Short mmCIF file of C-alpha atoms in Angstrom, two decimals:
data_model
loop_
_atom_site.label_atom_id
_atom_site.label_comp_id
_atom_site.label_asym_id
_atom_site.label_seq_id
_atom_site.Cartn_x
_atom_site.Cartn_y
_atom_site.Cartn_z
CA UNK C 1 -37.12 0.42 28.87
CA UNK C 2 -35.36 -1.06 32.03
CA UNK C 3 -32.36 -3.16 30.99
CA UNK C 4 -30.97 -6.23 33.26
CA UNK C 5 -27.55 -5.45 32.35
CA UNK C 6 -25.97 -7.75 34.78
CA UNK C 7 -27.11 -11.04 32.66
CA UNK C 8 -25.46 -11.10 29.65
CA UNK C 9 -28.06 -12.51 26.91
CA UNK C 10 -28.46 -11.44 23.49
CA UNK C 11 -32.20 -10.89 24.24
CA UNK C 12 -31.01 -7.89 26.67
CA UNK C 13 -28.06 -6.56 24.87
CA UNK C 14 -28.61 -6.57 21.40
CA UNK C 15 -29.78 -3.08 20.99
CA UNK C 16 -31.94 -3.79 18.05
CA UNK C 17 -33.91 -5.83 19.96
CA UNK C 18 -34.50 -2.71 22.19
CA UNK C 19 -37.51 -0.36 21.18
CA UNK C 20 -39.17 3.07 23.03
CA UNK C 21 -35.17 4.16 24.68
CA UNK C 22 -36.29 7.16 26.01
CA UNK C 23 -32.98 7.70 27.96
CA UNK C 24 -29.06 6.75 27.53
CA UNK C 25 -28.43 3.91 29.74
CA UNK C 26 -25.09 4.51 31.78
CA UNK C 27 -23.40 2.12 30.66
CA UNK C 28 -22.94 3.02 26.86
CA UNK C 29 -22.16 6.42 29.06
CA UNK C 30 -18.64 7.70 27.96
CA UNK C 31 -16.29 9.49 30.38
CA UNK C 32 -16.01 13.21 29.37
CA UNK C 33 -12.97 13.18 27.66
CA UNK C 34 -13.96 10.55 25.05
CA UNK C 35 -17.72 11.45 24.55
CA UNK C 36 -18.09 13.21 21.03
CA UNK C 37 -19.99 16.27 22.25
CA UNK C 38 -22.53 18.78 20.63
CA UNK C 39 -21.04 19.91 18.11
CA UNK C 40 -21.84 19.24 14.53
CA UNK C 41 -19.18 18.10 12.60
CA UNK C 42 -19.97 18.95 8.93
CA UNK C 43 -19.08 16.81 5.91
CA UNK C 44 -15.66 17.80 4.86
CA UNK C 45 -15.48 19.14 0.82
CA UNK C 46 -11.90 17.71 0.73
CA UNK C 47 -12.07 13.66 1.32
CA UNK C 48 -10.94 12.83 -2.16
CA UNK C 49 -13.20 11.15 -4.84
CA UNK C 50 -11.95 8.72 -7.08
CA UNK C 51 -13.55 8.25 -10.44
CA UNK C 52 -13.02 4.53 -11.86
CA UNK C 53 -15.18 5.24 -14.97
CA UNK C 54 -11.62 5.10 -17.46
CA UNK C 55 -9.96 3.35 -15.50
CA UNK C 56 -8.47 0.96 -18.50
CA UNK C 57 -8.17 3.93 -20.92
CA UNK C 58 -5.56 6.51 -20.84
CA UNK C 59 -6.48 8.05 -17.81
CA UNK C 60 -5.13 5.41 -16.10
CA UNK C 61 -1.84 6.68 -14.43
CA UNK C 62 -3.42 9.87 -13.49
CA UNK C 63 -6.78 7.74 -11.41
CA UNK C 64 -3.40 5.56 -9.60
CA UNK C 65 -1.21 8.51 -8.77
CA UNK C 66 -4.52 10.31 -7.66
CA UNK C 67 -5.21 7.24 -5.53
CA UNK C 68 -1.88 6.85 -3.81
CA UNK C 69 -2.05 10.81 -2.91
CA UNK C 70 -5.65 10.43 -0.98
CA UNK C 71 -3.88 7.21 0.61
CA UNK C 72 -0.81 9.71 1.60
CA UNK C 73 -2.97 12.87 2.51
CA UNK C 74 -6.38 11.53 3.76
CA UNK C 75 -5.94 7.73 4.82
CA UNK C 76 -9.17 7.35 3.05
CA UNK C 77 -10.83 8.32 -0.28
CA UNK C 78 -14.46 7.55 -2.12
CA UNK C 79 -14.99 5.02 -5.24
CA UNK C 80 -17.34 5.95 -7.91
CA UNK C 81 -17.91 4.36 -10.44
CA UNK C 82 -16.47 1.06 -9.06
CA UNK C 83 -18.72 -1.98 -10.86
CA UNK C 84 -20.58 -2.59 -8.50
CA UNK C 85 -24.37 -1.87 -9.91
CA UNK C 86 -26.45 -0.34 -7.42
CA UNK C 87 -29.69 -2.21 -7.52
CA UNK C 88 -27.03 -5.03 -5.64
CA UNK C 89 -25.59 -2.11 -3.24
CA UNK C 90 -29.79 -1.68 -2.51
CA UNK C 91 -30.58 -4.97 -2.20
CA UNK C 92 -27.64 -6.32 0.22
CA UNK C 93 -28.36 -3.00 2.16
CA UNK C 94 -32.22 -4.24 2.21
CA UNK C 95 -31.38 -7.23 3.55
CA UNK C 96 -29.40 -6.96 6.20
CA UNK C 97 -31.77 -4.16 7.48
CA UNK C 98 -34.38 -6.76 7.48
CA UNK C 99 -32.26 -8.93 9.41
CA UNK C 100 -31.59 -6.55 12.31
CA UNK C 101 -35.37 -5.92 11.68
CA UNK C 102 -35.66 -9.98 12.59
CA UNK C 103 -37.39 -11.37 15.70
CA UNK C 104 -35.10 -11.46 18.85
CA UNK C 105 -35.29 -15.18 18.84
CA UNK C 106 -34.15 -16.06 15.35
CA UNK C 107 -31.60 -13.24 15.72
CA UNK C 108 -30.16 -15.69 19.31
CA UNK C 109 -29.12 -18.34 16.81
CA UNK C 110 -26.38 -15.99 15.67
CA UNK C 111 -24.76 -14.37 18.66
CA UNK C 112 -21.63 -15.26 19.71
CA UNK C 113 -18.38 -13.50 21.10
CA UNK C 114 -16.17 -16.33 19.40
CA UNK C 115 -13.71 -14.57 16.90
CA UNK C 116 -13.24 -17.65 15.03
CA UNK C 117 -16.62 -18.22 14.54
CA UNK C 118 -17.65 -18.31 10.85
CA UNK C 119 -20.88 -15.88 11.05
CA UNK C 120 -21.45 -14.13 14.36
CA UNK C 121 -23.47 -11.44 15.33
CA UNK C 122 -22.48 -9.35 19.19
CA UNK C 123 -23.07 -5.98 20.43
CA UNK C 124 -20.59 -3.38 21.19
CA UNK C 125 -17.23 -5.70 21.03
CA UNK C 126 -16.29 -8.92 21.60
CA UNK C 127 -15.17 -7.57 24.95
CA UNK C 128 -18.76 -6.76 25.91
CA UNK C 129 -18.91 -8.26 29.63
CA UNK C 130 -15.45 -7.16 30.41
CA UNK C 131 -16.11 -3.23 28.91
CA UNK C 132 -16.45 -0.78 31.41
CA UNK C 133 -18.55 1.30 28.49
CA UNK C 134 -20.38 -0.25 25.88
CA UNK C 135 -20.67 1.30 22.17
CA UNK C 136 -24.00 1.63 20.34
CA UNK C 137 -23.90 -0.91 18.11
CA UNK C 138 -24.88 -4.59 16.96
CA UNK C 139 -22.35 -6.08 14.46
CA UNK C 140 -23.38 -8.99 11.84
CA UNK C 141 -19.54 -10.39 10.95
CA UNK C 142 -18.97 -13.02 8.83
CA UNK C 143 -16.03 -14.86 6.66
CA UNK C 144 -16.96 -14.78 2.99
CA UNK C 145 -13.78 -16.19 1.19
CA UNK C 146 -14.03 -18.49 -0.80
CA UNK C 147 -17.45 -18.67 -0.33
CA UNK C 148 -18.24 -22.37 -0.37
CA UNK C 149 -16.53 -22.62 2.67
CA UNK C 150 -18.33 -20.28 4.83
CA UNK C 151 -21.78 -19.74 3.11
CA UNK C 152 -23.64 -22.59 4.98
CA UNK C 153 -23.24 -20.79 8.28
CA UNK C 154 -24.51 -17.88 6.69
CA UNK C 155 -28.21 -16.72 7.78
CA UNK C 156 -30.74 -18.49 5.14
CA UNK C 157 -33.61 -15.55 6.24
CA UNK C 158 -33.84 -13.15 5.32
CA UNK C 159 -35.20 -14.71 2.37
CA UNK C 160 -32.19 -14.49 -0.57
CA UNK C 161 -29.68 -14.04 2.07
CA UNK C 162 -27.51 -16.31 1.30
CA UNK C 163 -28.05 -15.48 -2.80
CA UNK C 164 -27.48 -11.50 -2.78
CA UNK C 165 -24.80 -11.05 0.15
CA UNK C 166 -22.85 -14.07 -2.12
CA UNK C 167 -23.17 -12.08 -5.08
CA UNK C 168 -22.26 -8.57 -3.50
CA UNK C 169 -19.16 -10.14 -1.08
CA UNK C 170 -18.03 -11.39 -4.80
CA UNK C 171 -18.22 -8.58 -6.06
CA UNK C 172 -17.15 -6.35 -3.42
CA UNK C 173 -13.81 -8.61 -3.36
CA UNK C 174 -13.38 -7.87 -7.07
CA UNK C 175 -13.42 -4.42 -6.76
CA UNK C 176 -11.11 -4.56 -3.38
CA UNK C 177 -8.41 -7.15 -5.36
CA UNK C 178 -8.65 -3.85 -8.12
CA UNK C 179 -7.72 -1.33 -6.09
CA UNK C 180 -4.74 -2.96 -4.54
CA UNK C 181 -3.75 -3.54 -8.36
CA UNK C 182 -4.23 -0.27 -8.64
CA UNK C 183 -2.07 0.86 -5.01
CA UNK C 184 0.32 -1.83 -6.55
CA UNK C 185 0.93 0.05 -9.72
CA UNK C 186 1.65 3.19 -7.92
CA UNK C 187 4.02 2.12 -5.56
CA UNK C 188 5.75 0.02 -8.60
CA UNK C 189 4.95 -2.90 -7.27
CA UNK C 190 5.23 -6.03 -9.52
CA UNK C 191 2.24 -7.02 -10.77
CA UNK C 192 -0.01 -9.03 -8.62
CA UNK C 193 2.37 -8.84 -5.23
CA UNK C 194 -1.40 -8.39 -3.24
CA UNK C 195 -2.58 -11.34 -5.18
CA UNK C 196 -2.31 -15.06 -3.04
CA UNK C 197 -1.97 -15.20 0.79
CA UNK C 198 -1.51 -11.13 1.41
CA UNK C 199 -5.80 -11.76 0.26
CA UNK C 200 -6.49 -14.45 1.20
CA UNK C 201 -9.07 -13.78 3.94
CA UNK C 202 -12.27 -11.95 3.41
CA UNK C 203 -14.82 -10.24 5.83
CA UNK C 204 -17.95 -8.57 5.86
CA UNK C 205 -19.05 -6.46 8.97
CA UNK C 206 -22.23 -4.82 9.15
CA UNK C 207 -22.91 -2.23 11.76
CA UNK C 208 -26.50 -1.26 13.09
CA UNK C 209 -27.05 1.74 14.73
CA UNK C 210 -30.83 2.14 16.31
CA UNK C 211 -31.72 5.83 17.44
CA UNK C 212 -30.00 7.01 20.47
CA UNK C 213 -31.24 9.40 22.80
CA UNK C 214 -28.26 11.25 23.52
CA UNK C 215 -25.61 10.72 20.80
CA UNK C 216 -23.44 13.75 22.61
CA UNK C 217 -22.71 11.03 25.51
CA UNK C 218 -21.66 8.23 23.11
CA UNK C 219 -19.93 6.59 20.15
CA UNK C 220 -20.93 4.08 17.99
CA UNK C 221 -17.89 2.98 17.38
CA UNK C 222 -14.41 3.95 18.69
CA UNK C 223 -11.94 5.31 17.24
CA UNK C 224 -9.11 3.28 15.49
CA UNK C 225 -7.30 2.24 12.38
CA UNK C 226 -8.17 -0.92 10.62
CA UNK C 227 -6.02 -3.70 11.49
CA UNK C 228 -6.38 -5.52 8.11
CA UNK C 229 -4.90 -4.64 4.55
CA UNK C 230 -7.38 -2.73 2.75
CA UNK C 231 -11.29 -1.88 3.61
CA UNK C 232 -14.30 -0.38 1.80
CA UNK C 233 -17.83 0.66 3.13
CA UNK C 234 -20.76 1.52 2.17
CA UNK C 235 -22.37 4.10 4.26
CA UNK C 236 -26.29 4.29 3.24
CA UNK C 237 -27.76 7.63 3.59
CA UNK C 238 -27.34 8.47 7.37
CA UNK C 239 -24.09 10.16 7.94
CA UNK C 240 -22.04 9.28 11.26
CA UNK C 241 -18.14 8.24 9.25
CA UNK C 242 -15.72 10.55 10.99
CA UNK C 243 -12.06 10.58 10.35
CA UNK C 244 -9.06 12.95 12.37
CA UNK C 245 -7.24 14.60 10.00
CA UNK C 246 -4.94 16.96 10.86
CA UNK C 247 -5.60 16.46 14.93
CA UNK C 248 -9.42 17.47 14.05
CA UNK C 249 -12.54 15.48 13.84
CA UNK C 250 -13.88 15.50 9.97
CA UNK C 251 -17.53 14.40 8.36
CA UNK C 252 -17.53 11.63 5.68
CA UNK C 253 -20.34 12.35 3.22
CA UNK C 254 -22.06 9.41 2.34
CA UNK C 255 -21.94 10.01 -1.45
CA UNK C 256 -24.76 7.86 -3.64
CA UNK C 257 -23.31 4.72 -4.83
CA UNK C 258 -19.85 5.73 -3.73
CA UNK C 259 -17.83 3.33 -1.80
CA UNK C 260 -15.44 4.66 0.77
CA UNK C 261 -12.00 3.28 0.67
CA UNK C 262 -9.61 2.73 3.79
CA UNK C 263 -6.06 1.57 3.20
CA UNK C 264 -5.15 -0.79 6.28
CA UNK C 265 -2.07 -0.77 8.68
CA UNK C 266 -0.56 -3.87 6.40
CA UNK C 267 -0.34 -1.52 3.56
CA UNK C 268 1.23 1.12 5.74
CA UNK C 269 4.11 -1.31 6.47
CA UNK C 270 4.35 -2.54 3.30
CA UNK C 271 4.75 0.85 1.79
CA UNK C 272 7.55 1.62 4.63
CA UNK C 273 5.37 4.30 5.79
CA UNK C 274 4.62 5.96 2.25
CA UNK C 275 0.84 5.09 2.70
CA UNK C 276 -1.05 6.14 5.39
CA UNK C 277 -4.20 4.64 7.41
CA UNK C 278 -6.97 7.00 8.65
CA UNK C 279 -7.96 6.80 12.13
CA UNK C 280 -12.28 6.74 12.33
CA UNK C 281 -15.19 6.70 14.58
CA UNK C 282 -19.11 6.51 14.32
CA UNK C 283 -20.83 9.04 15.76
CA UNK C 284 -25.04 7.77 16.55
CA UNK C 285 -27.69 9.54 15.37
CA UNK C 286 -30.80 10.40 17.84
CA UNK C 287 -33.99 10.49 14.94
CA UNK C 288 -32.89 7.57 12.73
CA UNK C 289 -31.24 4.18 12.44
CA UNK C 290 -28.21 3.67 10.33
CA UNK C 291 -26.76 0.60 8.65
CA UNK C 292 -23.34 0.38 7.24
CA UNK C 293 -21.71 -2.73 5.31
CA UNK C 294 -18.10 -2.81 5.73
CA UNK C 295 -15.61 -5.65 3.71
CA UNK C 296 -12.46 -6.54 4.62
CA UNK C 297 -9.76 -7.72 2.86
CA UNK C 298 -6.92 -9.25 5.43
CA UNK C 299 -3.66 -11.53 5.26
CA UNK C 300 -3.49 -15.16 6.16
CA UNK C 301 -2.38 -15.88 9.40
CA UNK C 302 1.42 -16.83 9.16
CA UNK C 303 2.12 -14.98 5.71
CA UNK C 304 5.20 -12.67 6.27
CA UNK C 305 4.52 -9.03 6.22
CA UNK C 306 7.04 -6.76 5.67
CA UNK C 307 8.07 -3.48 3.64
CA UNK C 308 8.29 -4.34 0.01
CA UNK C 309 12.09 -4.72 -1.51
CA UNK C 310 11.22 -2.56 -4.18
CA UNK C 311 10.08 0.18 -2.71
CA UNK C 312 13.29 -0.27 -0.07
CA UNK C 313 15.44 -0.28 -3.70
CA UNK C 314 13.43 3.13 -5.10
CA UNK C 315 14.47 5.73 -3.09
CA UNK C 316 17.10 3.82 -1.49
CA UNK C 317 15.22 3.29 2.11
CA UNK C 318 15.34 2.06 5.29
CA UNK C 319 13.31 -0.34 6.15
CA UNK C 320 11.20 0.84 9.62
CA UNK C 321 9.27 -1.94 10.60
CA UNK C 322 10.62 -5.94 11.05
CA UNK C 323 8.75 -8.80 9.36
CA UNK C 324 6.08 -10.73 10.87
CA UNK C 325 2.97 -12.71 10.74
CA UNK C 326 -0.49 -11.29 10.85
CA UNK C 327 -1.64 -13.55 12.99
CA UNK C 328 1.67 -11.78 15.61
CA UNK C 329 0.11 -8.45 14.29
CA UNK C 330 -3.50 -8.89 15.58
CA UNK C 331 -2.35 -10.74 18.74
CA UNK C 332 -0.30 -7.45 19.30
CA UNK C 333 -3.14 -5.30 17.78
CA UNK C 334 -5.78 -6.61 20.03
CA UNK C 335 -3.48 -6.72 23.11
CA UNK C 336 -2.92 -3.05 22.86
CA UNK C 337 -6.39 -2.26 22.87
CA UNK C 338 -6.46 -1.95 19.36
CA UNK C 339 -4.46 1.11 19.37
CA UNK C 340 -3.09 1.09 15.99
CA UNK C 341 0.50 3.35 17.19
CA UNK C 342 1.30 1.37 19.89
CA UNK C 343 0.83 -1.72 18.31
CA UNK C 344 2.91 -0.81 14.97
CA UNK C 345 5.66 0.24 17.62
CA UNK C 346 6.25 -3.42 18.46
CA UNK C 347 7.88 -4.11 15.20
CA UNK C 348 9.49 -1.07 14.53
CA UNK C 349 13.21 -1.22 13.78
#
């Protein structure tokens, strides 16, 4: 397939619009030092897995100190037995395949590189005509909190759009607003201190990945830390999750009706440093397509984010980072390249 990459259009770029790639193009081409290579990374035995199944009987302090451990160690950990049933996980999964599956033309009503847009759907990054690489990807993002607000921009086709991703993002949020009660507990928070504007905003992100033809050349995503306070995904059945533990690259299973977890950089500076937030990438996959639904659960804007008092008062702290906004957090975040390090050094103390 011949690609006129120098006019921008989502016809051209949107790689699920793409069909018989028999050959990388060079510009999703990664210099050598950043490409993933051939080796096979296998699914790592150690990513913890969190059972919520007694969660409100006595097990309770064990499941909370076991979660703020894989937040310490790992980063990350997977969910099962979270709520959620899975005839909805199948069915939201279903449809957003369908809707990368869509025409090319219904799929134009939806693109957009605005990042205040309410439901947008790009390729790569928002950065796309300024990238000097591109990654393999298309990316469906849209708000989903509180849901009256943002579900008439919300594709009405596939048909029960609008119906099943409502009921999952509610869901989904449920679950997310539990495990922060849960993160709260262990770090002896006061109840609810997540609750309000530290939750207010609400995201889901779906990534497609078609079959690429050399996935040793390219990523399909890069690697990073998520900005926000807390995130879960669900994978499908098509590996491609890889986190760096320890200064080497590490498989995330995708585990049946699991959910993976990912604390954010918000809860990293809110725990003073206690909690930890993995750094990931997506590897592509060169016989099948892969779909992953990620939601996000991020501050308002000008709420003021720093370390918690009490865990400051607990061990008698420090406190390492300054207060400020998320809204000065992303602007920093996204000015850095979305290097999560150099970013977090802005407000260090």
């Amino acid at each position: 397939m011949c690609l006129p990459m120098h006019a921008v259009s989502s016809m051209d770029v949107l790689t699920s619009n793409w069909s018989n790639i028999q050959s990388l193009p060079e510009s999703y081409v990664f210099p050598l030092e950043r490409r993933p290579g051939t080796n096979n990374i296998p699914a790592s035995k150690d990513i913890p897995i969190i059972n919520l199944e007694n969660i409100y009987g006595p097990e309770r302090p064990e499941i909370v100190q076991h979660i703020i451990k894989a937040s310490q160690d790992f980063g990350l950990f997977q969910v099962i037995n979270h709520g959620v049933s899975r005839d909805l996980m199948d069915q939201t999964m279903r449809i957003f395949q369908d809707f990368f599956a869509s025409p090319a033309e219904f799929k134009s009503r939806f693109y957009s590189n605005d990042l205040n847009s309410s439901c947008r759907l790009y390729t790569s990054t928002l950065n796309y005509k300024n990238e000097t690489v591109h990654y393999w990807r298309d990316n469906l993002t849209h708000r989903c909190h509180p849901l009256e607000d943002h579900i008439i921009h919300w594709p009405e086709n596939p048909s029960g759009y609008r119906n099943i991703i409502g009921k999952y993002s509610i869901e989904a949020r449920k679950f997310l607003l539990t495990m922060l009660e849960l993160i709260c507990e262990g770090m002896g928070l006061e109840t609810g201190y997540f609750g309000g504007e530290l939750s207010k905003t609400q995201l889901i992100s779906v990534n497609h990945h078609i079959p690429c033809p050399n996935p040793s050349l390219t990523l399909g995503m890069p690697e990073h830390c998520d900005p926000n306070l807390i995130s879960m995904l669900q994978q499908g059945n098509i590996s491609g999750l890889q986190a760096l533990k320890d200064g080497r690259w590490i498989g995330i299973e995708p585990l049946p009706n699991a959910f993976v977890v990912i604390p954010g950089l918000q809860l990293r500076v809110i725990s003073n440093g206690k909690l930890s937030s993995a750094v990931h990438r997506v590897v592509t996959n060169s016989k099948e397509s892969r779909t992953t639904i990620g939601t996000f659960v991020a501050p308002s804007s000008d709420i003021l984010i720093r370390p918690a008092d009490s865990v400051l008062k607990e061990s008698s702290l420090t406190p390492l980072y300054r207060g400020y906004t998320y809204k000065e957090f992303f602007s920093m975040f996204t000015g850095n390249n979305c290097e999560a390090e150099r970013a977090l050094e802005c407000f260090k103390l």
